Amino acid sequence: MKYIVGRPKIKTAFTYVLFICAFGVSIFIADAWEGMQIVGILIILVGILIVFPGISYCELMWKVDQNVLQYTYHDNMLMKISSFFKHLLHTHRIEYQMTIELSQIDYIAITYAKVPRLPYGAIGYDVWFHVHMYDGSIYSFIALTLSGRKDFNQAVDFMKEQGIHFKDGYHILDALHSHEHLSYYLERIDKEQSK
Amino acid sequence: MIRVSISSKNNQVIQQLFEKFFQKEQLEYQIVSYSKNTHQDIYIFEIHQREDLKLIEEQPHFDYALYYVIGPKDYDLISECMRLKVNLYFSKESLTEDFKKYEVTMLHDIQDKFQYYQYQRNGIVSQIRLSHIYYVESLRHQIIIHSINGTMVERKNLKAFLDTIQSSQFIQIHKSFIVNKQWIQNIFSDHVLLKNAETLQIGRAYKSHIQLL
C-alpha cells in the first residue's frame, strides 16, 4: 500500500506545449521576414525541452508506504529537466531524492509558510512538514501547496495508522478534513497570530 | 538543537548550571523534564541512593545520546553507573567543581555527537546529525548521503562535502566513498565492513588513509 501526493501533470503540460508549438509552427510557416523560421524552431524547442518538463514535473511530490517516506526535489531546472526525461523515456518511475525510514521518525510537526504566488503576487500558504527523527535530525519540506488535499489527507491518515505522531498546533489537519478553503483558514490563523 | 532531559528533585540548580554552559558555548538547546517515552540527546539523572538507578536501567540506552548522573560520592554507585554506560558522573557534594572539570569533555562529546550537516534549498531544509551518517557516496555529479534515517541526494561532490562538514570523523576510502569512522566494523584488504552490514570498496589510492586508522 502506498500513497502519493503530487503527480506529474503530463496532460496539462502537453496541452500548454501544444499551443506553444502551434505558435512556433505558424511563425515557421508564415516566414514573414528573414530569420523567422529559426525563431519558430527555437520556440518549439523551448516549449518541448524547458516548458514541458517545467510545468509537468511538479516540484512537490512525496510518497509514503509501510517502510519509507520519500520526497522529490530538484536543485535546479537542469536537474528537473533531466529527471523528467529519464522518467518519461527511460526508467518510467519517479526519482525520489530523499528517503526517510518511518521507523526512525519521532514525530512530524505541521506548520505553514506565507508565500507570494506568481504571476499576480497574491499571498498563498504552503503547508510544511518538519519531520523530527529519534536521533535529533530534522527534515523539513513543503508537503502541500495548492491542490491535492484528498491525496494529502489519505497519506497523512495512512501515516497515523503506521504509528506516526503528528504535532499540529494550528489544527491544519482538521481544516484539511473540513470543507473550508485552506488558504482562508490559514489567513485567519495568521491574522490571529499577528495580533 | 540539543534536546536535554532532566530527572531531578533539585531541578532548578542543575538546570541553571547546564543552561549557563550551553549559553556560554552558544549551543542551541531545549530543556524538558524527564519522561520515559521520549527521545532526547542528553539525559541528566540526579540520584540519591542505589534504588534511583532503576530509572536509568529502565531507560532504553541509545548510542547517540549522552547520559550524565549527579549523585553522592559513593564508589559503588559510580561503578554501577559505569556498568550502565553512563558517560559522566558528577559528585553532588562538589557539583560546581566537577562541572568545571568536565566542561571540555562535555563540549567535545556534544560536538562529536550532535554536529549537523545542513542542506537548504527552495522547498527543503534538512539537518542531519553527522554522527548518524554511515557513508557518503558519489554518483555522477551528485552525492548520496546514507544515514540511519535513510538517504538523501544532493548535487555536490565529495570534496565540497568534506569542506563543508570540517570533521575528522569522516575519511575517504575510495574515489566514490567517504565513510564515517565510527560506523566501521572491520577493515579488510580491499573492503570495509560497516556496522549496518554494508561493505564498501577501498580504492588503491586511498589504502594509505585506511592504514592510518
Short mmCIF file of C-alpha atoms in Angstrom, two decimals:
data_model
loop_
_atom_site.label_atom_id
_atom_site.label_comp_id
_atom_site.label_asym_id
_atom_site.label_seq_id
_atom_site.Cartn_x
_atom_site.Cartn_y
_atom_site.Cartn_z
CA MET A 1 0.00 0.00 0.00
CA LYS A 2 1.40 3.40 -0.96
CA TYR A 3 0.07 6.94 -1.16
CA ILE A 4 1.40 9.63 -3.48
CA VAL A 5 0.90 13.37 -3.04
CA GLY A 6 1.55 15.41 -6.18
CA ARG A 7 1.84 13.68 -9.55
CA PRO A 8 3.41 14.72 -12.85
CA LYS A 9 0.78 16.79 -14.72
CA ILE A 10 1.72 15.49 -18.15
CA LYS A 11 -1.69 16.06 -19.79
CA THR A 12 -1.91 19.71 -18.66
CA ALA A 13 1.66 20.36 -19.72
CA PHE A 14 1.05 18.66 -23.05
CA THR A 15 -1.90 20.97 -23.74
CA TYR A 16 0.16 24.08 -22.95
CA VAL A 17 3.09 22.89 -25.05
CA LEU A 18 0.75 22.09 -27.93
CA PHE A 19 -0.29 25.76 -28.03
CA ILE A 20 3.34 26.91 -27.85
CA CYS A 21 4.33 24.51 -30.63
CA ALA A 22 1.36 25.62 -32.77
CA PHE A 23 2.55 29.21 -32.33
CA GLY A 24 6.10 28.16 -33.26
CA VAL A 25 4.89 26.25 -36.33
CA SER A 26 2.73 29.18 -37.50
CA ILE A 27 5.75 31.51 -37.26
CA PHE A 28 7.84 28.95 -39.11
CA ILE A 29 5.27 28.56 -41.91
CA ALA A 30 4.46 32.25 -42.17
CA ASP A 31 8.18 33.09 -42.54
CA ALA A 32 7.20 36.78 -42.56
CA TRP A 33 10.76 38.00 -42.76
CA GLU A 34 14.26 36.57 -42.83
CA GLY A 35 15.24 34.57 -39.74
CA MET A 36 11.69 33.99 -38.53
CA GLN A 37 11.94 30.26 -39.25
CA ILE A 38 14.79 29.99 -36.74
CA VAL A 39 12.68 31.83 -34.15
CA GLY A 40 9.86 29.35 -34.81
CA ILE A 41 12.20 26.39 -34.29
CA LEU A 42 13.57 27.97 -31.10
CA ILE A 43 10.03 28.46 -29.71
CA ILE A 44 9.22 24.80 -30.39
CA LEU A 45 12.47 23.62 -28.77
CA VAL A 46 11.98 25.79 -25.68
CA GLY A 47 8.42 24.51 -25.41
CA ILE A 48 9.43 20.86 -25.57
CA LEU A 49 12.71 20.96 -23.64
CA ILE A 50 12.03 23.55 -20.95
CA VAL A 51 8.34 24.43 -20.64
CA PHE A 52 7.09 20.84 -20.87
CA PRO A 53 9.19 19.42 -18.01
CA GLY A 54 8.90 22.69 -16.09
CA ILE A 55 5.11 22.53 -15.93
CA SER A 56 4.51 18.82 -15.79
CA TYR A 57 7.16 17.68 -13.35
CA CYS A 58 5.81 19.46 -10.32
CA GLU A 59 8.22 20.46 -7.58
CA LEU A 60 6.17 18.81 -4.89
CA MET A 61 5.87 15.07 -4.86
CA TRP A 62 6.04 12.76 -1.92
CA LYS A 63 5.18 9.16 -1.38
CA VAL A 64 4.65 7.07 1.70
CA ASP A 65 4.41 3.31 2.16
CA GLN A 66 4.74 0.95 5.15
CA ASN A 67 8.50 1.49 5.38
CA VAL A 68 9.56 4.83 3.97
CA LEU A 69 8.55 8.40 3.29
CA GLN A 70 10.07 9.65 0.03
CA TYR A 71 10.27 13.19 -1.23
CA THR A 72 11.41 14.61 -4.54
CA TYR A 73 13.01 17.99 -5.04
CA HIS A 74 15.21 19.42 -7.73
CA ASP A 75 18.20 21.63 -7.10
CA ASN A 76 17.80 23.43 -10.38
CA MET A 77 15.92 23.45 -13.68
CA LEU A 78 18.58 21.28 -15.33
CA MET A 79 18.04 18.51 -12.78
CA LYS A 80 14.31 18.83 -13.19
CA ILE A 81 14.57 18.50 -16.98
CA SER A 82 16.96 15.53 -16.86
CA SER A 83 14.82 13.74 -14.21
CA PHE A 84 11.69 14.36 -16.24
CA PHE A 85 13.07 12.92 -19.48
CA LYS A 86 14.63 10.00 -17.61
CA HIS A 87 11.21 9.31 -16.10
CA LEU A 88 9.43 9.68 -19.42
CA LEU A 89 11.82 7.86 -21.74
CA HIS A 90 13.94 5.57 -19.63
CA THR A 91 13.04 4.49 -16.09
CA HIS A 92 9.27 5.21 -16.12
CA ARG A 93 9.46 5.83 -12.39
CA ILE A 94 9.91 9.00 -10.40
CA GLU A 95 13.26 9.50 -8.69
CA TYR A 96 12.84 10.49 -5.07
CA GLN A 97 15.90 12.27 -3.72
CA MET A 98 15.05 11.95 -0.04
CA THR A 99 14.09 8.69 1.64
CA ILE A 100 13.19 8.66 5.33
CA GLU A 101 12.67 5.46 7.30
CA LEU A 102 9.27 5.57 9.05
CA SER A 103 10.70 3.53 11.94
CA GLN A 104 13.12 6.37 12.76
CA ILE A 105 10.52 9.16 12.88
CA ASP A 106 9.83 10.56 16.35
CA TYR A 107 7.05 12.92 15.26
CA ILE A 108 6.02 15.23 12.44
CA ALA A 109 5.25 18.86 13.24
CA ILE A 110 2.90 20.59 10.80
CA THR A 111 3.15 24.27 10.15
CA TYR A 112 2.62 26.74 7.32
CA ALA A 113 4.52 29.40 5.38
CA LYS A 114 3.20 32.54 3.75
CA VAL A 115 4.44 32.81 0.16
CA PRO A 116 3.81 35.14 -2.76
CA ARG A 117 2.10 33.38 -5.65
CA LEU A 118 3.06 34.19 -9.21
CA PRO A 119 2.13 35.79 -11.57
CA TYR A 120 -0.02 38.35 -9.71
CA GLY A 121 1.91 38.46 -6.44
CA ALA A 122 -1.05 37.34 -4.34
CA ILE A 123 -0.27 35.75 -1.00
CA GLY A 124 -0.67 31.99 -0.66
CA TYR A 125 0.09 29.43 2.01
CA ASP A 126 2.22 26.29 1.85
CA VAL A 127 1.86 23.51 4.40
CA TRP A 128 5.21 22.35 5.78
CA PHE A 129 6.22 19.08 7.39
CA HIS A 130 9.03 19.16 9.95
CA VAL A 131 10.00 15.55 10.35
CA HIS A 132 11.79 15.07 13.69
CA MET A 133 13.84 11.91 13.89
CA TYR A 134 14.77 9.98 17.02
CA ASP A 135 18.45 10.86 16.58
CA GLY A 136 17.70 14.61 16.51
CA SER A 137 17.92 15.09 12.73
CA ILE A 138 15.19 17.24 11.22
CA TYR A 139 13.89 17.12 7.65
CA SER A 140 11.58 19.97 6.64
CA PHE A 141 9.77 20.16 3.35
CA ILE A 142 6.68 21.59 1.68
CA ALA A 143 4.01 18.92 1.96
CA LEU A 144 1.10 20.68 0.30
CA THR A 145 0.84 23.71 -1.94
CA LEU A 146 -2.39 24.44 -3.75
CA SER A 147 -4.10 21.23 -4.74
CA GLY A 148 -4.01 17.57 -3.78
CA ARG A 149 -5.92 17.85 -0.50
CA LYS A 150 -7.56 14.42 -0.94
CA ASP A 151 -4.27 12.62 -1.61
CA PHE A 152 -2.66 14.52 1.24
CA ASN A 153 -5.36 13.54 3.75
CA GLN A 154 -5.17 9.90 2.70
CA ALA A 155 -1.37 9.87 3.03
CA VAL A 156 -1.49 11.52 6.48
CA ASP A 157 -4.18 9.12 7.71
CA PHE A 158 -2.08 6.23 6.46
CA MET A 159 0.96 7.53 8.35
CA LYS A 160 -1.14 7.86 11.51
CA GLU A 161 -2.15 4.22 11.07
CA GLN A 162 1.54 3.34 10.88
CA GLY A 163 2.03 4.93 14.31
CA ILE A 164 3.47 8.28 13.25
CA HIS A 165 2.59 11.02 15.70
CA PHE A 166 1.62 14.44 14.30
CA LYS A 167 2.00 17.70 16.21
CA ASP A 168 -0.48 20.06 14.64
CA GLY A 169 -0.54 23.26 16.69
CA TYR A 170 -2.58 25.16 14.10
CA HIS A 171 -5.10 22.32 13.56
CA ILE A 172 -4.26 22.30 9.87
CA LEU A 173 -5.16 18.63 9.51
CA ASP A 174 -8.66 19.29 10.90
CA ALA A 175 -9.07 22.18 8.49
CA LEU A 176 -8.00 19.96 5.61
CA HIS A 177 -10.62 17.40 6.56
CA SER A 178 -13.32 20.08 6.66
CA HIS A 179 -14.78 21.78 3.59
CA GLU A 180 -13.23 25.13 4.43
CA HIS A 181 -10.74 26.55 1.95
CA LEU A 182 -7.28 26.08 3.45
CA SER A 183 -5.96 29.49 2.36
CA TYR A 184 -8.86 31.30 4.11
CA TYR A 185 -8.31 29.20 7.25
CA LEU A 186 -4.57 29.89 7.34
CA GLU A 187 -5.13 33.58 6.63
CA ARG A 188 -7.40 33.72 9.67
CA ILE A 189 -4.83 31.87 11.78
CA ASP A 190 -2.11 34.17 10.53
CA LYS A 191 -4.11 37.28 11.46
CA GLU A 192 -4.78 35.88 14.94
CA GLN A 193 -1.08 35.13 15.38
CA SER A 194 0.00 38.62 14.36
CA LYS A 195 -2.40 40.29 16.82
CA MET B 1 19.07 21.93 18.73
CA ILE B 2 20.25 19.80 21.65
CA ARG B 3 17.38 18.12 23.47
CA VAL B 4 18.09 17.85 27.20
CA SER B 5 16.01 15.97 29.71
CA ILE B 6 16.49 16.36 33.48
CA SER B 7 15.23 13.99 36.14
CA SER B 8 15.87 15.62 39.48
CA LYS B 9 14.21 16.90 42.63
CA ASN B 10 16.71 19.71 42.62
CA ASN B 11 15.87 20.69 39.07
CA GLN B 12 16.45 24.45 39.28
CA VAL B 13 20.11 24.36 40.31
CA ILE B 14 21.06 21.67 37.79
CA GLN B 15 19.08 23.34 35.01
CA GLN B 16 20.76 26.71 35.66
CA LEU B 17 24.18 25.10 35.61
CA PHE B 18 23.59 23.45 32.25
CA GLU B 19 21.83 26.49 30.80
CA LYS B 20 24.83 28.65 31.69
CA PHE B 21 27.13 26.16 29.97
CA PHE B 22 25.02 25.97 26.79
CA GLN B 23 24.73 29.75 26.61
CA LYS B 24 28.47 30.21 27.14
CA GLU B 25 29.23 27.77 24.33
CA GLN B 26 26.46 29.30 22.17
CA LEU B 27 24.67 26.00 21.76
CA GLU B 28 21.02 25.84 20.83
CA TYR B 29 19.19 23.78 23.44
CA GLN B 30 15.83 22.80 24.82
CA ILE B 31 15.46 21.53 28.39
CA VAL B 32 12.47 19.41 29.35
CA SER B 33 11.53 17.33 32.37
CA TYR B 34 12.33 13.66 32.11
CA SER B 35 9.73 11.42 30.55
CA LYS B 36 10.46 7.79 29.80
CA ASN B 37 8.95 7.54 26.35
CA THR B 38 10.66 10.49 24.72
CA HIS B 39 13.90 10.60 22.77
CA GLN B 40 16.45 13.15 23.94
CA ASP B 41 20.10 13.92 23.28
CA ILE B 42 21.30 14.38 26.84
CA TYR B 43 19.73 12.65 29.82
CA ILE B 44 20.61 14.03 33.26
CA PHE B 45 19.64 11.96 36.29
CA GLU B 46 20.02 13.00 39.87
CA ILE B 47 20.30 10.02 42.19
CA HIS B 48 20.39 9.74 45.96
CA GLN B 49 20.58 6.01 46.54
CA ARG B 50 21.02 2.75 44.71
CA GLU B 51 17.27 2.35 44.07
CA ASP B 52 17.30 5.52 41.97
CA LEU B 53 19.46 3.72 39.41
CA LYS B 54 16.37 1.78 38.38
CA LEU B 55 15.31 4.79 36.38
CA ILE B 56 18.50 4.58 34.30
CA GLU B 57 18.19 0.81 33.98
CA GLU B 58 14.64 1.12 32.71
CA GLN B 59 15.58 3.87 30.26
CA PRO B 60 16.39 2.36 26.82
CA HIS B 61 20.05 3.02 26.01
CA PHE B 62 20.61 4.94 22.78
CA ASP B 63 24.09 5.07 21.28
CA TYR B 64 23.55 8.59 20.07
CA ALA B 65 22.58 10.01 23.47
CA LEU B 66 24.70 11.18 26.41
CA TYR B 67 23.90 10.07 29.96
CA TYR B 68 25.02 12.18 32.90
CA VAL B 69 24.43 11.31 36.54
CA ILE B 70 24.62 13.58 39.57
CA GLY B 71 24.91 11.65 42.79
CA PRO B 72 26.72 11.17 46.10
CA LYS B 73 30.43 10.33 46.26
CA ASP B 74 29.84 6.62 46.57
CA TYR B 75 32.20 4.35 44.64
CA ASP B 76 29.69 1.51 44.47
CA LEU B 77 27.23 3.87 42.81
CA ILE B 78 29.91 5.19 40.45
CA SER B 79 30.94 1.68 39.35
CA GLU B 80 27.29 0.74 38.88
CA CYS B 81 26.85 3.82 36.69
CA MET B 82 29.87 2.77 34.62
CA ARG B 83 28.21 -0.61 34.10
CA LEU B 84 25.10 1.24 32.90
CA LYS B 85 27.25 3.09 30.35
CA VAL B 86 26.81 6.49 31.96
CA ASN B 87 29.09 9.00 30.22
CA LEU B 88 29.86 11.28 33.17
CA TYR B 89 29.28 11.12 36.92
CA PHE B 90 29.13 14.40 38.86
CA SER B 91 29.54 14.36 42.59
CA LYS B 92 26.68 16.15 44.33
CA GLU B 93 28.99 17.47 47.05
CA SER B 94 31.30 19.19 44.58
CA LEU B 95 28.92 19.71 41.67
CA THR B 96 30.25 23.10 40.52
CA GLU B 97 33.90 21.94 40.62
CA ASP B 98 33.10 18.70 38.81
CA PHE B 99 31.10 20.59 36.22
CA LYS B 100 34.06 22.89 35.53
CA LYS B 101 36.39 19.89 35.33
CA TYR B 102 34.22 18.10 32.78
CA GLU B 103 33.30 21.12 30.65
CA VAL B 104 35.88 20.34 27.96
CA THR B 105 34.85 16.67 27.83
CA MET B 106 31.18 17.63 27.60
CA LEU B 107 31.83 20.10 24.82
CA HIS B 108 33.91 17.55 22.93
CA ASP B 109 31.15 14.91 23.29
CA ILE B 110 28.49 17.37 22.17
CA GLN B 111 30.48 18.43 19.12
CA ASP B 112 31.20 14.81 18.35
CA LYS B 113 27.64 13.56 18.64
CA PHE B 114 25.37 16.45 17.86
CA GLN B 115 27.02 18.28 14.96
CA TYR B 116 24.71 18.77 11.99
CA TYR B 117 25.12 18.71 8.26
CA GLN B 118 22.68 21.30 6.94
CA TYR B 119 21.16 21.34 3.49
CA GLN B 120 18.84 24.08 2.33
CA ARG B 121 17.06 24.65 -0.95
CA ASN B 122 13.79 26.22 -2.05
CA GLY B 123 11.32 23.74 -0.65
CA ILE B 124 13.53 21.73 1.66
CA VAL B 125 15.63 22.21 4.77
CA SER B 126 17.37 19.30 6.37
CA GLN B 127 19.65 18.96 9.36
CA ILE B 128 21.30 15.56 9.53
CA ARG B 129 23.32 14.50 12.54
CA LEU B 130 26.84 13.85 11.30
CA SER B 131 27.33 11.05 13.82
CA HIS B 132 24.46 9.17 12.19
CA ILE B 133 25.70 9.31 8.65
CA TYR B 134 27.10 5.87 7.69
CA TYR B 135 28.80 6.95 4.50
CA VAL B 136 28.54 9.34 1.56
CA GLU B 137 28.56 8.04 -1.98
CA SER B 138 29.38 9.99 -5.10
CA LEU B 139 27.42 9.18 -8.24
CA ARG B 140 27.96 11.24 -11.38
CA HIS B 141 27.54 14.88 -10.24
CA GLN B 142 25.61 14.02 -7.10
CA ILE B 143 26.31 12.70 -3.64
CA ILE B 144 24.07 10.27 -1.78
CA ILE B 145 24.14 10.62 2.00
CA HIS B 146 23.38 7.28 3.65
CA SER B 147 22.33 7.72 7.26
CA ILE B 148 20.42 5.88 9.97
CA ASN B 149 17.32 7.79 8.82
CA GLY B 150 17.54 6.86 5.14
CA THR B 151 19.17 8.51 2.13
CA MET B 152 19.41 11.97 0.68
CA VAL B 153 20.67 13.09 -2.72
CA GLU B 154 22.40 16.40 -3.26
CA ARG B 155 24.12 17.98 -6.24
CA LYS B 156 27.63 18.29 -4.86
CA ASN B 157 30.96 16.48 -4.97
CA LEU B 158 32.72 14.65 -2.15
CA LYS B 159 35.41 17.29 -1.76
CA ALA B 160 32.82 20.03 -1.28
CA PHE B 161 31.02 17.84 1.26
CA LEU B 162 34.23 17.29 3.26
CA ASP B 163 34.99 21.01 3.13
CA THR B 164 31.50 21.80 4.44
CA ILE B 165 31.47 19.43 7.39
CA GLN B 166 35.06 20.10 8.55
CA SER B 167 35.05 16.89 10.57
CA SER B 168 37.84 14.44 11.26
CA GLN B 169 35.23 11.72 11.77
CA PHE B 170 34.99 11.15 8.03
CA ILE B 171 37.61 9.52 5.83
CA GLN B 172 37.76 8.99 2.07
CA ILE B 173 38.37 5.32 1.23
CA HIS B 174 37.53 5.35 -2.48
CA LYS B 175 37.07 7.99 -5.17
CA SER B 176 33.33 7.44 -4.68
CA PHE B 177 33.08 6.86 -0.91
CA ILE B 178 33.59 8.84 2.26
CA VAL B 179 32.92 6.81 5.37
CA ASN B 180 32.17 7.73 8.97
CA LYS B 181 34.94 6.16 11.09
CA GLN B 182 32.64 5.37 14.00
CA TRP B 183 30.48 3.12 11.80
CA ILE B 184 33.37 0.96 10.60
CA GLN B 185 33.06 -2.58 11.97
CA ASN B 186 36.05 -4.19 10.30
CA ILE B 187 38.72 -3.31 7.75
CA PHE B 188 39.80 -5.89 5.16
CA SER B 189 42.47 -5.66 2.47
CA ASP B 190 40.12 -4.45 -0.25
CA HIS B 191 36.91 -3.51 1.51
CA VAL B 192 35.42 -2.09 4.68
CA LEU B 193 32.58 -3.68 6.61
CA LEU B 194 30.20 -1.24 8.25
CA LYS B 195 28.15 -1.77 11.42
CA ASN B 196 24.97 -1.76 9.32
CA ALA B 197 26.37 -4.81 7.42
CA GLU B 198 27.13 -2.89 4.22
CA THR B 199 30.52 -3.29 2.53
CA LEU B 200 32.41 -0.57 0.71
CA GLN B 201 35.36 -1.00 -1.64
CA ILE B 202 38.69 0.55 -0.73
CA GLY B 203 40.38 2.36 -3.60
CA ARG B 204 44.07 1.58 -4.20
CA ALA B 205 44.97 5.24 -3.95
CA TYR B 206 43.22 5.51 -0.58
CA LYS B 207 44.75 2.47 1.18
CA SER B 208 47.23 4.71 2.98
CA HIS B 209 44.30 6.65 4.52
CA ILE B 210 42.88 3.45 5.94
CA GLN B 211 46.22 2.23 7.27
CA LEU B 212 46.38 5.33 9.47
CA LEU B 213 43.26 4.21 11.36
#
